[in-house]
PDB file of C-alpha atoms in Angstrom:
ATOM      1  CA  MET D1380      -3.049   8.339 -17.394  1.00 46.00           C
ATOM      2  CA  ILE D1381      -5.133   6.753 -14.622  1.00 42.00           C
ATOM      3  CA  LEU D1382      -2.004   5.562 -12.827  1.00 45.00           C
ATOM      4  CA  LYS D1383      -0.322   8.957 -13.010  1.00 51.00           C
ATOM      5  CA  ASN D1384      -3.401  10.750 -11.708  1.00 49.00           C
ATOM      6  CA  VAL D1385      -3.834   8.358  -8.767  1.00 49.00           C
ATOM      7  CA  ARG D1386      -0.190   8.510  -7.784  1.00 55.00           C
ATOM      8  CA  ALA D1387      -0.083  12.284  -8.102  1.00 53.00           C
ATOM      9  CA  GLY D1388      -3.137  12.611  -5.865  1.00 49.00           C
ATOM     10  CA  VAL D1389      -1.735  10.387  -3.116  1.00 52.00           C
ATOM     11  CA  ILE D1390       1.673  12.064  -3.221  1.00 52.00           C
ATOM     12  CA  ALA D1391       0.140  15.542  -3.165  1.00 48.00           C
ATOM     13  CA  LEU D1392      -1.968  14.636  -0.137  1.00 47.00           C
ATOM     14  CA  ALA D1393       1.115  13.231   1.577  1.00 47.00           C
ATOM     15  CA  GLY D1394       2.944  16.501   1.069  1.00 47.00           C
ATOM     16  CA  ALA D1395      -0.011  18.536   2.308  1.00 45.00           C
ATOM     17  CA  SER D1396      -0.484  16.385   5.404  1.00 43.00           C
ATOM     18  CA  MET D1397       3.081  17.009   6.509  1.00 41.00           C
ATOM     19  CA  LEU D1398       2.557  20.765   6.562  1.00 39.00           C
ATOM     20  CA  ALA D1399       0.558  20.505   9.791  1.00 40.00           C
ATOM     21  CA  PHE D1400       2.740  19.362  12.668  1.00 37.00           C
ATOM     22  CA  SER D1401      -0.278  18.834  14.918  1.00 36.00           C
ATOM     23  CA  ALA D1402      -2.108  16.620  12.431  1.00 40.00           C
ATOM     24  CA  PRO D1403      -1.598  12.872  12.877  1.00 45.00           C
ATOM     25  CA  ALA D1404      -0.120  10.955   9.976  1.00 50.00           C
ATOM     26  CA  ILE D1405      -2.766   9.380   7.786  1.00 64.00           C
ATOM     27  CA  ALA D1406      -2.392   5.619   7.978  1.00 67.00           C
ATOM     28  CA  GLY D1407      -4.441   2.519   8.487  1.00 80.00           C
ATOM     29  CA  ASP D1408      -5.231  -1.000   7.401  1.00 85.00           C
ATOM     30  CA  THR D1409      -8.579  -2.644   6.800  1.00 87.00           C
ATOM     31  CA  THR D1410      -9.690  -6.197   6.060  1.00 90.00           C
ATOM     32  CA  ARG D1411     -12.816  -7.294   4.247  1.00 90.00           C
ATOM     33  CA  GLU D1412     -15.509  -8.343   6.711  1.00 86.00           C
ATOM     34  CA  GLY D1413     -15.510 -12.094   7.288  1.00 88.00           C
ATOM     35  CA  PHE D1414     -12.314 -12.742   5.329  1.00 90.00           C
ATOM     36  CA  VAL D1415      -9.887 -15.366   6.609  1.00 88.00           C
ATOM     37  CA  PHE D1416      -7.252 -17.410   4.833  1.00 88.00           C
ATOM     38  CA  PRO D1417      -7.827 -21.163   4.674  1.00 83.00           C
ATOM     39  CA  ALA D1418      -6.295 -22.718   7.774  1.00 78.00           C
ATOM     40  CA  ASP D1419      -4.498 -25.466   5.858  1.00 76.00           C
ATOM     41  CA  GLY D1420      -3.407 -26.407   2.379  1.00 74.00           C
ATOM     42  CA  SER D1421      -1.102 -24.563   0.032  1.00 78.00           C
ATOM     43  CA  MET D1422      -1.563 -20.862  -0.594  1.00 85.00           C
ATOM     44  CA  LYS D1423       0.131 -18.951  -3.393  1.00 90.00           C
ATOM     45  CA  ILE D1424       0.372 -15.181  -3.568  1.00 92.00           C
ATOM     46  CA  VAL D1425       1.656 -13.529  -6.718  1.00 92.00           C
ATOM     47  CA  VAL D1426       3.269 -10.119  -6.365  1.00 92.00           C
ATOM     48  CA  PHE D1427       3.259  -8.137  -9.553  1.00 87.00           C
ATOM     49  CA  ARG D1428       6.312  -5.933 -10.044  1.00 85.00           C
ATOM     50  CA  PRO D1429       6.330  -3.595  -7.006  1.00 87.00           C
ATOM     51  CA  ASP D1430       5.682  -0.013  -8.066  1.00 90.00           C
ATOM     52  CA  VAL D1431       8.678   1.646  -6.433  1.00 93.00           C
ATOM     53  CA  SER D1432       9.957   5.151  -7.044  1.00 93.00           C
ATOM     54  CA  VAL D1433      12.776   6.963  -5.231  1.00 94.00           C
ATOM     55  CA  GLY D1434      14.068  10.402  -6.082  1.00 90.00           C
ATOM     56  CA  SER D1435      15.153  13.761  -4.779  1.00 84.00           C
ATOM     57  CA  GLN D1436      12.932  16.732  -4.042  1.00 77.00           C
ATOM     58  CA  LYS D1437      14.136  20.141  -5.177  1.00 70.00           C
ATOM     59  CA  ALA D1438      13.731  23.401  -3.298  1.00 61.00           C
ATOM     60  CA  GLY D1439      10.613  24.248  -5.308  1.00 63.00           C
ATOM     61  CA  GLY D1440       9.027  20.859  -4.626  1.00 66.00           C
ATOM     62  CA  ILE D1441       9.741  19.217  -7.972  1.00 75.00           C
ATOM     63  CA  ILE D1442      10.632  15.525  -7.630  1.00 78.00           C
ATOM     64  CA  GLU D1443      13.471  14.203  -9.751  1.00 85.00           C
ATOM     65  CA  PRO D1444      13.459  10.378 -10.059  1.00 89.00           C
ATOM     66  CA  ASN D1445      16.713   8.519  -9.439  1.00 92.00           C
ATOM     67  CA  ALA D1446      16.943   5.244 -11.391  1.00 95.00           C
ATOM     68  CA  ASP D1447      19.764   3.756  -9.288  1.00 96.00           C
ATOM     69  CA  TRP D1448      18.017   4.494  -5.994  1.00 94.00           C
ATOM     70  CA  THR D1449      14.770   3.089  -7.377  1.00 96.00           C
ATOM     71  CA  GLU D1450      16.270  -0.205  -8.549  1.00 95.00           C
ATOM     72  CA  THR D1451      18.117  -0.690  -5.250  1.00 97.00           C
ATOM     73  CA  ALA D1452      14.959   0.015  -3.261  1.00 96.00           C
ATOM     74  CA  ARG D1453      12.872  -2.331  -5.416  1.00 94.00           C
ATOM     75  CA  ALA D1454      15.400  -5.163  -4.975  1.00 94.00           C
ATOM     76  CA  ASN D1455      15.542  -4.621  -1.204  1.00 96.00           C
ATOM     77  CA  ILE D1456      11.759  -4.525  -0.846  1.00 95.00           C
ATOM     78  CA  LYS D1457      11.403  -7.670  -2.940  1.00 92.00           C
ATOM     79  CA  ALA D1458      13.957  -9.528  -0.814  1.00 92.00           C
ATOM     80  CA  LYS D1459      12.245  -8.541   2.429  1.00 92.00           C
ATOM     81  CA  LEU D1460       8.812  -9.530   1.122  1.00 90.00           C
ATOM     82  CA  ILE D1461      10.195 -12.976   0.260  1.00 88.00           C
ATOM     83  CA  GLU D1462      11.650 -13.312   3.772  1.00 87.00           C
ATOM     84  CA  ARG D1463       8.263 -12.568   5.323  1.00 83.00           C
ATOM     85  CA  ALA D1464       6.452 -15.109   3.147  1.00 79.00           C
ATOM     86  CA  THR D1465       7.703 -17.917   5.417  1.00 74.00           C
ATOM     87  CA  ALA D1466       6.040 -16.307   8.403  1.00 72.00           C
ATOM     88  CA  LEU D1467       2.810 -16.070   6.402  1.00 72.00           C
ATOM     89  CA  ASN D1468       2.959 -19.779   5.484  1.00 73.00           C
ATOM     90  CA  ALA D1469       2.497 -18.817   1.869  1.00 79.00           C
ATOM     91  CA  SER D1470       4.288 -19.259  -1.410  1.00 83.00           C
ATOM     92  CA  LEU D1471       5.225 -15.809  -2.696  1.00 86.00           C
ATOM     93  CA  GLU D1472       6.043 -15.464  -6.383  1.00 88.00           C
ATOM     94  CA  PHE D1473       7.107 -12.274  -8.139  1.00 89.00           C
ATOM     95  CA  VAL D1474       5.970 -11.693 -11.699  1.00 87.00           C
ATOM     96  CA  ASP D1475       7.213  -8.642 -13.554  1.00 82.00           C
ATOM     97  CA  GLU D1476       5.221  -9.151 -16.725  1.00 83.00           C
ATOM     98  CA  LEU D1477       3.020 -11.718 -18.480  1.00 85.00           C
ATOM     99  CA  GLU D1478       3.002 -12.610 -22.161  1.00 87.00           C
ATOM    100  CA  GLY D1479       0.502 -12.294 -24.990  1.00 88.00           C
ATOM    101  CA  GLU D1480      -3.130 -11.694 -24.043  1.00 89.00           C
ATOM    102  CA  ASN D1481      -2.275 -12.173 -20.373  1.00 89.00           C
ATOM    103  CA  ALA D1482      -0.005  -9.114 -20.543  1.00 90.00           C
ATOM    104  CA  GLU D1483      -2.979  -7.001 -21.615  1.00 90.00           C
ATOM    105  CA  VAL D1484      -5.078  -8.458 -18.804  1.00 90.00           C
ATOM    106  CA  LEU D1485      -2.382  -7.621 -16.248  1.00 90.00           C
ATOM    107  CA  THR D1486      -2.090  -4.055 -17.539  1.00 89.00           C
ATOM    108  CA  GLU D1487      -5.863  -3.652 -17.307  1.00 90.00           C
ATOM    109  CA  TYR D1488      -6.076  -4.918 -13.730  1.00 90.00           C
ATOM    110  CA  ARG D1489      -3.049  -2.976 -12.565  1.00 88.00           C
ATOM    111  CA  ALA D1490      -4.796   0.191 -13.720  1.00 88.00           C
ATOM    112  CA  LEU D1491      -8.083  -0.931 -12.198  1.00 91.00           C
ATOM    113  CA  PHE D1492      -6.444  -1.659  -8.853  1.00 90.00           C
ATOM    114  CA  GLU D1493      -4.836   1.789  -8.868  1.00 87.00           C
ATOM    115  CA  ALA D1494      -8.261   3.382  -9.404  1.00 88.00           C
ATOM    116  CA  VAL D1495      -9.898   1.225  -6.721  1.00 89.00           C
ATOM    117  CA  SER D1496      -7.067   1.880  -4.265  1.00 86.00           C
ATOM    118  CA  ALA D1497      -7.586   5.620  -4.735  1.00 84.00           C
ATOM    119  CA  SER D1498     -11.247   5.161  -3.818  1.00 85.00           C
ATOM    120  CA  ILE D1499     -10.379   3.072  -0.742  1.00 84.00           C
ATOM    121  CA  PHE D1500      -7.788   5.639   0.270  1.00 81.00           C
ATOM    122  CA  THR D1501     -10.289   8.482  -0.014  1.00 80.00           C
ATOM    123  CA  HIS D1502     -13.319   6.843   1.562  1.00 76.00           C
ATOM    124  CA  VAL D1503     -11.706   4.608   4.199  1.00 74.00           C
ATOM    125  CA  THR D1504      -8.237   5.880   5.094  1.00 71.00           C
ATOM    126  CA  VAL D1505      -8.868   9.613   4.823  1.00 70.00           C
ATOM    127  CA  GLY D1506     -12.418   9.287   6.088  1.00 64.00           C
ATOM    128  CA  ASP D1507     -14.597  10.767   3.341  1.00 59.00           C
ATOM    129  CA  THR D1508     -17.145   8.078   4.152  1.00 63.00           C
ATOM    130  CA  LEU D1509     -19.745   6.586   1.834  1.00 55.00           C
ATOM    131  CA  ALA D1510     -23.075   5.482   3.307  1.00 56.00           C
ATOM    132  CA  THR D1511     -23.043   2.421   1.051  1.00 58.00           C
ATOM    133  CA  LYS D1512     -19.654   1.362   2.449  1.00 59.00           C
ATOM    134  CA  GLN D1513     -20.597   1.408   6.137  1.00 54.00           C
ATOM    135  CA  ARG D1514     -22.233  -0.985   8.571  1.00 54.00           C
ATOM    136  CA  LEU D1515     -23.584  -0.734  12.103  1.00 48.00           C
ATOM    137  CA  VAL D1516     -21.596  -2.427  14.861  1.00 51.00           C
ATOM    138  CA  SER D1517     -22.716  -2.975  18.439  1.00 54.00           C
ATOM    139  CA  ASP D1518     -20.312  -3.026  21.372  1.00 56.00           C
ATOM    140  CA  PRO D1519     -20.659  -6.468  23.056  1.00 59.00           C
ATOM    141  CA  LYS D1520     -19.496  -4.937  26.350  1.00 61.00           C
ATOM    142  CA  THR D1521     -22.340  -2.403  26.331  1.00 64.00           C
ATOM    143  CA  PRO D1522     -25.201  -3.998  24.373  1.00 61.00           C
ATOM    144  CA  SER D1523     -27.562  -1.189  25.348  1.00 60.00           C
ATOM    145  CA  ALA D1524     -25.365   1.424  23.680  1.00 58.00           C
ATOM    146  CA  ARG D1525     -26.300   2.765  20.291  1.00 60.00           C
ATOM    147  CA  PRO D1526     -24.567   0.901  17.428  1.00 51.00           C
ATOM    148  CA  ARG D1527     -21.830   2.862  15.705  1.00 52.00           C
ATOM    149  CA  LYS D1528     -21.042   3.089  12.023  1.00 50.00           C
ATOM    150  CA  VAL D1529     -17.759   1.671  10.740  1.00 55.00           C
ATOM    151  CA  ASN D1530     -16.279   1.696   7.265  1.00 60.00           C
ATOM    152  CA  THR D1531     -16.155  -1.565   5.366  1.00 72.00           C
ATOM    153  CA  LEU D1532     -13.751  -2.804   2.719  1.00 80.00           C
ATOM    154  CA  ASP D1533     -16.319  -3.538   0.046  1.00 84.00           C
ATOM    155  CA  TRP D1534     -14.501  -3.028  -3.242  1.00 90.00           C
ATOM    156  CA  THR D1535     -13.859  -5.512  -6.038  1.00 93.00           C
ATOM    157  CA  LEU D1536     -11.981  -5.687  -9.321  1.00 94.00           C
ATOM    158  CA  GLY D1537     -14.646  -8.041 -10.688  1.00 94.00           C
ATOM    159  CA  PRO D1538     -14.659 -11.758 -11.515  1.00 94.00           C
ATOM    160  CA  GLY D1539     -12.432 -11.222 -14.548  1.00 93.00           C
ATOM    161  CA  THR D1540      -9.421 -11.568 -12.222  1.00 94.00           C
ATOM    162  CA  VAL D1541      -9.862 -15.320 -12.635  1.00 95.00           C
ATOM    163  CA  LYS D1542      -7.848 -14.813 -15.836  1.00 93.00           C
ATOM    164  CA  LEU D1543      -4.883 -13.759 -13.702  1.00 93.00           C
ATOM    165  CA  ARG D1544      -5.478 -16.776 -11.494  1.00 94.00           C
ATOM    166  CA  GLU D1545      -5.332 -19.053 -14.535  1.00 94.00           C
ATOM    167  CA  ALA D1546      -2.233 -17.300 -15.909  1.00 92.00           C
ATOM    168  CA  THR D1547      -0.260 -17.413 -12.651  1.00 92.00           C
ATOM    169  CA  GLY D1548      -1.718 -20.337 -10.705  1.00 93.00           C
ATOM    170  CA  ALA D1549      -1.991 -18.006  -7.713  1.00 94.00           C
ATOM    171  CA  ASP D1550      -4.825 -17.732  -5.209  1.00 94.00           C
ATOM    172  CA  TYR D1551      -4.202 -14.070  -4.399  1.00 95.00           C
ATOM    173  CA  ALA D1552      -2.445 -11.099  -5.951  1.00 94.00           C
ATOM    174  CA  MET D1553      -0.583  -8.475  -3.964  1.00 93.00           C
ATOM    175  CA  PHE D1554      -0.055  -4.964  -5.273  1.00 92.00           C
ATOM    176  CA  VAL D1555       2.652  -2.819  -3.659  1.00 93.00           C
ATOM    177  CA  PHE D1556       3.365   0.883  -4.156  1.00 91.00           C
ATOM    178  CA  THR D1557       5.978   3.070  -2.452  1.00 92.00           C
ATOM    179  CA  ASN D1558       7.180   6.536  -3.323  1.00 92.00           C
ATOM    180  CA  ASP D1559      10.060   8.352  -1.639  1.00 92.00           C
ATOM    181  CA  ALA D1560      11.428  11.816  -2.322  1.00 87.00           C
ATOM    182  CA  TYR D1561      14.426  12.904  -0.258  1.00 84.00           C
ATOM    183  CA  GLY D1562      15.097  16.617   0.049  1.00 68.00           C
ATOM    184  CA  ASP D1563      18.284  17.738  -1.692  1.00 63.00           C
ATOM    185  CA  ALA D1564      20.587  20.451  -0.328  1.00 51.00           C
ATOM    186  CA  GLY D1565      18.373  23.214  -1.727  1.00 51.00           C
ATOM    187  CA  ARG D1566      15.241  21.698  -0.196  1.00 49.00           C
ATOM    188  CA  LYS D1567      16.913  21.332   3.191  1.00 52.00           C
ATOM    189  CA  ALA D1568      18.067  24.944   3.033  1.00 48.00           C
ATOM    190  CA  ALA D1569      14.510  26.050   2.261  1.00 48.00           C
ATOM    191  CA  GLN D1570      13.247  23.982   5.184  1.00 51.00           C
ATOM    192  CA  ALA D1571      15.785  25.553   7.533  1.00 49.00           C
ATOM    193  CA  ALA D1572      14.831  29.023   6.326  1.00 46.00           C
ATOM    194  CA  GLY D1573      11.152  28.245   6.900  1.00 48.00           C
ATOM    195  CA  MET D1574      11.829  27.128  10.453  1.00 50.00           C
ATOM    196  CA  LEU D1575      13.936  30.210  11.085  1.00 47.00           C
ATOM    197  CA  GLY D1576      11.047  32.340   9.872  1.00 48.00           C
ATOM    198  CA  CYS D1577       8.838  30.810  12.536  1.00 55.00           C
ATOM    199  CA  LEU D1578      11.096  32.303  15.175  1.00 52.00           C
ATOM    200  CA  ILE D1579      10.359  35.818  13.918  1.00 56.00           C
ATOM    201  CA  GLY D1580       6.667  35.237  13.310  1.00 54.00           C
ATOM    202  CA  VAL D1581       6.750  34.567   9.553  1.00 51.00           C
ATOM    203  CA  CYS D1582       6.221  30.840   9.427  1.00 49.00           C
ATOM    204  CA  VAL D1583       6.598  29.063   6.069  1.00 46.00           C
ATOM    205  CA  MET D1584       6.590  25.315   6.559  1.00 52.00           C
ATOM    206  CA  VAL D1585       8.521  23.278   3.985  1.00 47.00           C
ATOM    207  CA  PRO D1586       8.091  19.476   4.196  1.00 56.00           C
ATOM    208  CA  SER D1587      11.442  17.688   4.308  1.00 64.00           C
ATOM    209  CA  GLY D1588      10.376  14.920   1.958  1.00 72.00           C
ATOM    210  CA  ILE D1589       7.624  12.543   0.889  1.00 82.00           C
ATOM    211  CA  HIS D1590       7.426   8.903   1.964  1.00 87.00           C
ATOM    212  CA  VAL D1591       4.172   7.177   1.104  1.00 89.00           C
ATOM    213  CA  GLY D1592       3.151   3.607   0.427  1.00 91.00           C
ATOM    214  CA  TYR D1593       0.313   1.146   0.265  1.00 91.00           C
ATOM    215  CA  ALA D1594      -0.255  -2.556  -0.269  1.00 93.00           C
ATOM    216  CA  GLY D1595      -3.382  -4.454  -1.162  1.00 94.00           C
ATOM    217  CA  LEU D1596      -4.436  -8.072  -1.529  1.00 95.00           C
ATOM    218  CA  VAL D1597      -6.950  -9.332  -4.085  1.00 96.00           C
ATOM    219  CA  ASP D1598      -8.693 -12.712  -4.100  1.00 96.00           C
ATOM    220  CA  LEU D1599      -8.207 -13.804  -7.711  1.00 96.00           C
ATOM    221  CA  SER D1600     -11.162 -16.195  -7.641  1.00 95.00           C
ATOM    222  CA  THR D1601     -13.636 -13.378  -6.948  1.00 95.00           C
ATOM    223  CA  GLY D1602     -11.782 -10.140  -7.641  1.00 95.00           C
ATOM    224  CA  ASP D1603     -12.543  -8.890  -4.121  1.00 95.00           C
ATOM    225  CA  VAL D1604     -10.047  -6.610  -2.402  1.00 95.00           C
ATOM    226  CA  VAL D1605      -9.671  -8.471   0.896  1.00 95.00           C
ATOM    227  CA  TRP D1606      -7.043  -6.311   2.598  1.00 94.00           C
ATOM    228  CA  PHE D1607      -5.623  -2.822   2.130  1.00 93.00           C
ATOM    229  CA  ASN D1608      -3.048  -0.826   4.076  1.00 92.00           C
ATOM    230  CA  THR D1609      -1.598   2.634   3.540  1.00 89.00           C
ATOM    231  CA  ASP D1610       0.597   5.176   5.275  1.00 87.00           C
ATOM    232  CA  LEU D1611       1.425   8.736   4.206  1.00 84.00           C
ATOM    233  CA  ALA D1612       4.450   8.995   6.483  1.00 84.00           C
ATOM    234  CA  MET D1613       6.308   5.727   6.115  1.00 89.00           C
ATOM    235  CA  GLY D1614       9.603   5.078   7.852  1.00 89.00           C
ATOM    236  CA  GLY D1615      12.658   3.169   6.763  1.00 91.00           C
ATOM    237  CA  ASP D1616      14.926   4.080   3.878  1.00 94.00           C
ATOM    238  CA  PRO D1617      14.280   1.344   1.263  1.00 95.00           C
ATOM    239  CA  ARG D1618      17.675   2.053  -0.299  1.00 95.00           C
ATOM    240  CA  GLU D1619      19.177   0.346   2.751  1.00 96.00           C
ATOM    241  CA  VAL D1620      18.566  -3.288   3.744  1.00 96.00           C
ATOM    242  CA  GLU D1621      17.499  -2.459   7.289  1.00 96.00           C
ATOM    243  CA  GLY D1622      15.353   0.405   6.071  1.00 96.00           C
ATOM    244  CA  ALA D1623      13.641  -1.857   3.541  1.00 96.00           C
ATOM    245  CA  ASP D1624      12.895  -4.342   6.314  1.00 95.00           C
ATOM    246  CA  LYS D1625      11.161  -1.596   8.297  1.00 95.00           C
ATOM    247  CA  ARG D1626       9.306  -0.403   5.203  1.00 95.00           C
ATOM    248  CA  VAL D1627       7.995  -3.871   4.357  1.00 94.00           C
ATOM    249  CA  GLY D1628       6.953  -4.324   7.974  1.00 92.00           C
ATOM    250  CA  GLN D1629       4.859  -1.165   7.698  1.00 92.00           C
ATOM    251  CA  LEU D1630       3.440  -2.146   4.314  1.00 93.00           C
ATOM    252  CA  LEU D1631       2.284  -5.471   5.755  1.00 91.00           C
ATOM    253  CA  ASP D1632       0.949  -3.976   8.977  1.00 89.00           C
ATOM    254  CA  GLY D1633      -2.389  -5.619   9.734  1.00 89.00           C
ATOM    255  CA  PHE D1634      -1.945  -8.309   7.077  1.00 90.00           C
ATOM    256  CA  PRO D1635      -4.481 -11.090   7.787  1.00 87.00           C
ATOM    257  CA  LEU D1636      -2.533 -14.113   9.023  1.00 80.00           C
ATOM    258  CA  ARG D1637      -3.401 -17.784   8.764  1.00 76.00           C
ATOM    259  CA  ALA D1638      -4.280 -19.401  12.057  1.00 68.00           C
ATOM    260  CA  GLY D1639      -1.128 -20.470  13.894  1.00 62.00           C
ATOM    261  CA  PHE D1640       1.236 -18.436  11.747  1.00 59.00           C
ATOM    262  CA  GLY D1641       2.828 -15.027  11.910  1.00 55.00           C
ATOM    263  CA  PRO D1642       6.193 -13.314  12.431  1.00 52.00           C
ATOM    264  CA  ASP D1643       6.379 -14.608  15.994  1.00 51.00           C
ATOM    265  CA  LYS D1644       5.799 -18.174  14.761  1.00 49.00           C
ATOM    266  CA  ALA D1645       8.538 -18.200  12.141  1.00 43.00           C
ATOM    267  CA  GLU D1646      11.599 -20.290  12.875  1.00 44.00           C
TER     268      GLU D1646
END
């Protein structure tokens, strides 16, 4: 139930944000203050089964999942994440499920991450700030200026994540979520009618689709969320290889890199 509520909230906000042409797309990445990857040594990141959903959106707004589209998109996203692991100088391992007691632990922390990500989305990305999640920052160029408040990534899943570390041998866990709804013929007709109405002064805006996603990284030794990125208007059709490459690039936008590594350093 937690997962469904979180997803529904993010998707609903994505649809609402697209109704205003003048409003900028809601997107952004943030890294935990002071966090850096170790400069050397091995680093393993486990990616639990990416939460991918692709479907069609009907004229009335109802989203109908498409299993074939979803499986194709998930496979493409997985392949592109693996490709980018080289540039990150990390070992990337995908784990769909765990067994026994570890399976219950994974289910618990998946749900917990969904709840925490909703809080980060609300209070950092959207901007409904919390006083306890802000810090004062001075501008080094103008030291006499008044310090400004900035949001901080100060969320954690708790030290119990060490159980996932022990079960997977990973240093970090990455959670990935994408949801796409492509307008069907009826939806496109409704959109065209809405735009036509604008010409005669009766404007009814109908979003053409929903394309949202986020990714987060958790330090399994502490449970701290060390990086989070989201976008309510993602590009790239993950059903296509090139589109999935663009989508993964957006999901990993702002990902904290190890010193001396990055996409431009990959061979």
